[in-house]
Amino acid sequence: MSQDRMRRLEELPRLRGETETIRAMVRLYCWAHHPNDVNPDDPDRVCPACRSFLDYALKRLACCPYGEEKPVCEKCRIHCYKPAERETAREVMRWAGPRLIWRHPVMAVRHVFDSMRPAPEKPRNRAKPAAAPAVKPAPDAKTDVKAETPAAEASKNGRTAD
């Protein structure tokens, strides 16, 4: 994975918040389900299995086509996880979500508010903004006026010229 793609996780505020949330959830889940396997040298202090899932989740998050408009995973219209990882994510989030309020209340409340937002259209399906119509320059009054004879004007108005 290219570094500039992973850098999006730190540069875009929305993705940075999602990164913090998934890290916190995986950490809570791992500490409760794999307490004897936790690697003390790991920066997130999780077991190797949870580390591989977290790396996968962060990779998918970095590649999210929604970018700054990313909805919560539950409402996302794009299924970017493989089936096995999707099941792991569902299990981790179901277990850690309710417990997040006690450990990280601000993060949990932010996640609840984010889940209330409607999911945007898929980025590739969005209607592109219509191109502005080409504006013709205003005709110059002196060059555009055609000199009409009184007979031509009269026939245009439905009258006959005398």
CSV table of C-alpha atoms in Angstrom, one decimal:
chain,number,residue,atom,x,y,z
A,1,MET,CA,0.0,0.0,0.0
A,2,SER,CA,1.4,3.3,-0.9
A,3,GLN,CA,2.3,5.7,1.9
A,4,ASP,CA,0.4,8.6,0.3
A,5,ARG,CA,-2.8,6.5,0.5
A,6,MET,CA,-2.2,5.7,4.1
A,7,ARG,CA,-1.4,9.4,4.8
A,8,ARG,CA,-5.1,10.1,4.1
A,9,LEU,CA,-5.9,8.5,7.5
A,10,GLU,CA,-4.0,11.4,9.1
A,11,GLU,CA,-4.8,14.2,6.8
A,12,LEU,CA,-8.6,13.9,6.4
A,13,PRO,CA,-10.4,14.7,9.6
A,14,ARG,CA,-13.2,12.3,8.9
A,15,LEU,CA,-10.9,9.4,8.2
A,16,ARG,CA,-8.8,10.3,11.2
A,17,GLY,CA,-11.8,10.0,13.5
A,18,GLU,CA,-12.8,6.6,11.9
A,19,THR,CA,-9.2,5.4,12.4
A,20,GLU,CA,-9.3,6.3,16.1
A,21,THR,CA,-12.7,4.6,16.4
A,22,ILE,CA,-11.7,1.3,14.8
A,23,ARG,CA,-8.4,1.2,16.8
A,24,ALA,CA,-10.3,1.7,20.0
A,25,MET,CA,-12.9,-0.9,19.2
A,26,VAL,CA,-10.3,-3.5,18.2
A,27,ARG,CA,-8.3,-2.8,21.3
A,28,LEU,CA,-11.3,-3.2,23.6
A,29,TYR,CA,-12.3,-6.4,21.9
A,30,CYS,CA,-8.8,-7.9,21.9
A,31,TRP,CA,-8.2,-7.1,25.6
A,32,ALA,CA,-11.4,-8.8,26.5
A,33,HIS,CA,-11.2,-11.9,24.2
A,34,HIS,CA,-7.5,-12.5,23.9
A,35,PRO,CA,-5.9,-11.2,27.1
A,36,ASN,CA,-3.1,-13.8,27.2
A,37,ASP,CA,-2.1,-13.2,23.5
A,38,VAL,CA,-1.6,-9.4,23.7
A,39,ASN,CA,1.7,-8.4,22.2
A,40,PRO,CA,3.3,-5.8,24.6
A,41,ASP,CA,5.6,-4.6,21.7
A,42,ASP,CA,2.6,-3.8,19.5
A,43,PRO,CA,1.8,0.0,19.4
A,44,ASP,CA,-1.9,-0.8,19.9
A,45,ARG,CA,-1.1,-3.7,22.3
A,46,VAL,CA,-3.3,-6.2,20.5
A,47,CYS,CA,-2.7,-9.9,19.7
A,48,PRO,CA,-1.3,-10.9,16.2
A,49,ALA,CA,-4.8,-11.9,14.9
A,50,CYS,CA,-6.4,-8.6,15.9
A,51,ARG,CA,-3.3,-6.8,14.5
A,52,SER,CA,-3.8,-8.4,11.1
A,53,PHE,CA,-7.5,-7.5,11.1
A,54,LEU,CA,-6.7,-3.9,12.2
A,55,ASP,CA,-4.1,-3.5,9.5
A,56,TYR,CA,-6.7,-4.8,7.0
A,57,ALA,CA,-9.4,-2.4,8.2
A,58,LEU,CA,-7.0,0.6,8.1
A,59,LYS,CA,-6.0,-0.3,4.6
A,60,ARG,CA,-9.6,-0.5,3.5
A,61,LEU,CA,-10.3,2.8,5.2
A,62,ALA,CA,-7.4,4.5,3.5
A,63,CYS,CA,-8.8,3.4,0.1
A,64,CYS,CA,-12.3,4.6,0.9
A,65,PRO,CA,-13.7,6.3,-2.2
A,66,TYR,CA,-16.0,8.5,-0.1
A,67,GLY,CA,-13.1,10.2,1.5
A,68,GLU,CA,-14.3,13.1,3.7
A,69,GLU,CA,-18.0,12.1,3.1
A,70,LYS,CA,-17.5,8.6,4.4
A,71,PRO,CA,-20.6,7.2,6.2
A,72,VAL,CA,-20.4,4.8,9.1
A,73,CYS,CA,-19.7,1.2,8.0
A,74,GLU,CA,-23.2,0.1,8.9
A,75,LYS,CA,-24.8,2.5,6.3
A,76,CYS,CA,-22.1,2.3,3.7
A,77,ARG,CA,-23.3,1.4,0.2
A,78,ILE,CA,-19.9,-0.1,-0.8
A,79,HIS,CA,-18.9,-3.4,0.8
A,80,CYS,CA,-15.1,-3.1,0.8
A,81,TYR,CA,-14.3,-6.0,3.2
A,82,LYS,CA,-13.9,-9.6,2.2
A,83,PRO,CA,-16.6,-11.8,3.7
A,84,ALA,CA,-14.4,-13.2,6.5
A,85,GLU,CA,-13.1,-9.8,7.5
A,86,ARG,CA,-16.7,-8.4,7.3
A,87,GLU,CA,-17.8,-11.0,9.8
A,88,THR,CA,-14.9,-10.2,12.1
A,89,ALA,CA,-15.7,-6.5,11.8
A,90,ARG,CA,-19.3,-7.1,12.6
A,91,GLU,CA,-18.4,-9.2,15.7
A,92,VAL,CA,-15.8,-6.6,16.9
A,93,MET,CA,-18.2,-3.7,16.4
A,94,ARG,CA,-21.2,-5.4,18.0
A,95,TRP,CA,-19.2,-6.3,21.1
A,96,ALA,CA,-17.1,-3.1,21.4
A,97,GLY,CA,-19.7,-0.6,20.3
A,98,PRO,CA,-21.8,-0.6,23.5
A,99,ARG,CA,-18.7,-0.6,25.7
A,100,LEU,CA,-17.1,2.3,23.8
A,101,ILE,CA,-19.3,4.7,25.7
A,102,TRP,CA,-17.6,3.9,29.0
A,103,ARG,CA,-14.0,4.1,27.7
A,104,HIS,CA,-14.3,6.8,25.0
A,105,PRO,CA,-17.6,8.6,25.6
A,106,VAL,CA,-16.9,11.5,23.2
A,107,MET,CA,-15.9,9.1,20.4
A,108,ALA,CA,-19.0,7.0,21.0
A,109,VAL,CA,-21.4,10.0,20.9
A,110,ARG,CA,-19.7,11.2,17.7
A,111,HIS,CA,-20.2,7.8,16.2
A,112,VAL,CA,-23.9,7.8,17.1
A,113,PHE,CA,-24.4,11.2,15.5
A,114,ASP,CA,-22.5,10.1,12.4
A,115,SER,CA,-24.7,7.0,12.2
A,116,MET,CA,-27.8,9.3,12.0
A,117,ARG,CA,-26.5,11.0,8.8
A,118,PRO,CA,-27.8,9.5,5.5
A,119,ALA,CA,-25.2,7.7,3.4
A,120,PRO,CA,-24.2,9.7,0.3
A,121,GLU,CA,-24.5,8.2,-3.2
A,122,LYS,CA,-21.7,6.0,-4.4
A,123,PRO,CA,-18.9,8.3,-5.6
A,124,ARG,CA,-18.9,6.7,-9.1
A,125,ASN,CA,-22.7,7.0,-9.5
A,126,ARG,CA,-23.0,10.7,-8.5
A,127,ALA,CA,-24.3,13.0,-11.2
A,128,LYS,CA,-21.5,15.1,-12.5
A,129,PRO,CA,-22.3,18.8,-12.3
A,130,ALA,CA,-23.6,20.1,-15.7
A,131,ALA,CA,-21.1,22.1,-17.6
A,132,ALA,CA,-21.9,25.7,-17.8
A,133,PRO,CA,-23.5,26.6,-21.2
A,134,ALA,CA,-21.3,28.5,-23.6
A,135,VAL,CA,-22.3,32.1,-23.3
A,136,LYS,CA,-22.3,34.0,-26.6
A,137,PRO,CA,-21.1,37.5,-26.3
A,138,ALA,CA,-23.9,40.1,-26.5
A,139,PRO,CA,-24.4,41.3,-30.0
A,140,ASP,CA,-23.1,44.7,-30.7
A,141,ALA,CA,-26.0,47.1,-31.3
A,142,LYS,CA,-24.3,48.9,-34.1
A,143,THR,CA,-23.2,45.9,-36.2
A,144,ASP,CA,-26.3,43.7,-35.6
A,145,VAL,CA,-29.0,46.1,-36.5
A,146,LYS,CA,-30.3,45.5,-40.0
A,147,ALA,CA,-31.7,48.5,-41.8
A,148,GLU,CA,-35.2,47.6,-42.8
A,149,THR,CA,-37.1,49.5,-45.3
A,150,PRO,CA,-40.6,50.8,-44.3
A,151,ALA,CA,-42.1,48.2,-46.8
A,152,ALA,CA,-40.3,45.3,-45.0
A,153,GLU,CA,-41.5,46.5,-41.6
A,154,ALA,CA,-45.0,46.8,-42.8
A,155,SER,CA,-45.0,43.3,-44.3
A,156,LYS,CA,-43.6,41.9,-41.1
A,157,ASN,CA,-46.5,43.5,-39.2
A,158,GLY,CA,-49.0,42.1,-41.6
A,159,ARG,CA,-49.8,45.4,-43.3
A,160,THR,CA,-49.2,46.5,-46.8
A,161,ALA,CA,-47.1,49.4,-47.7
A,162,ASP,CA,-48.7,52.3,-49.6
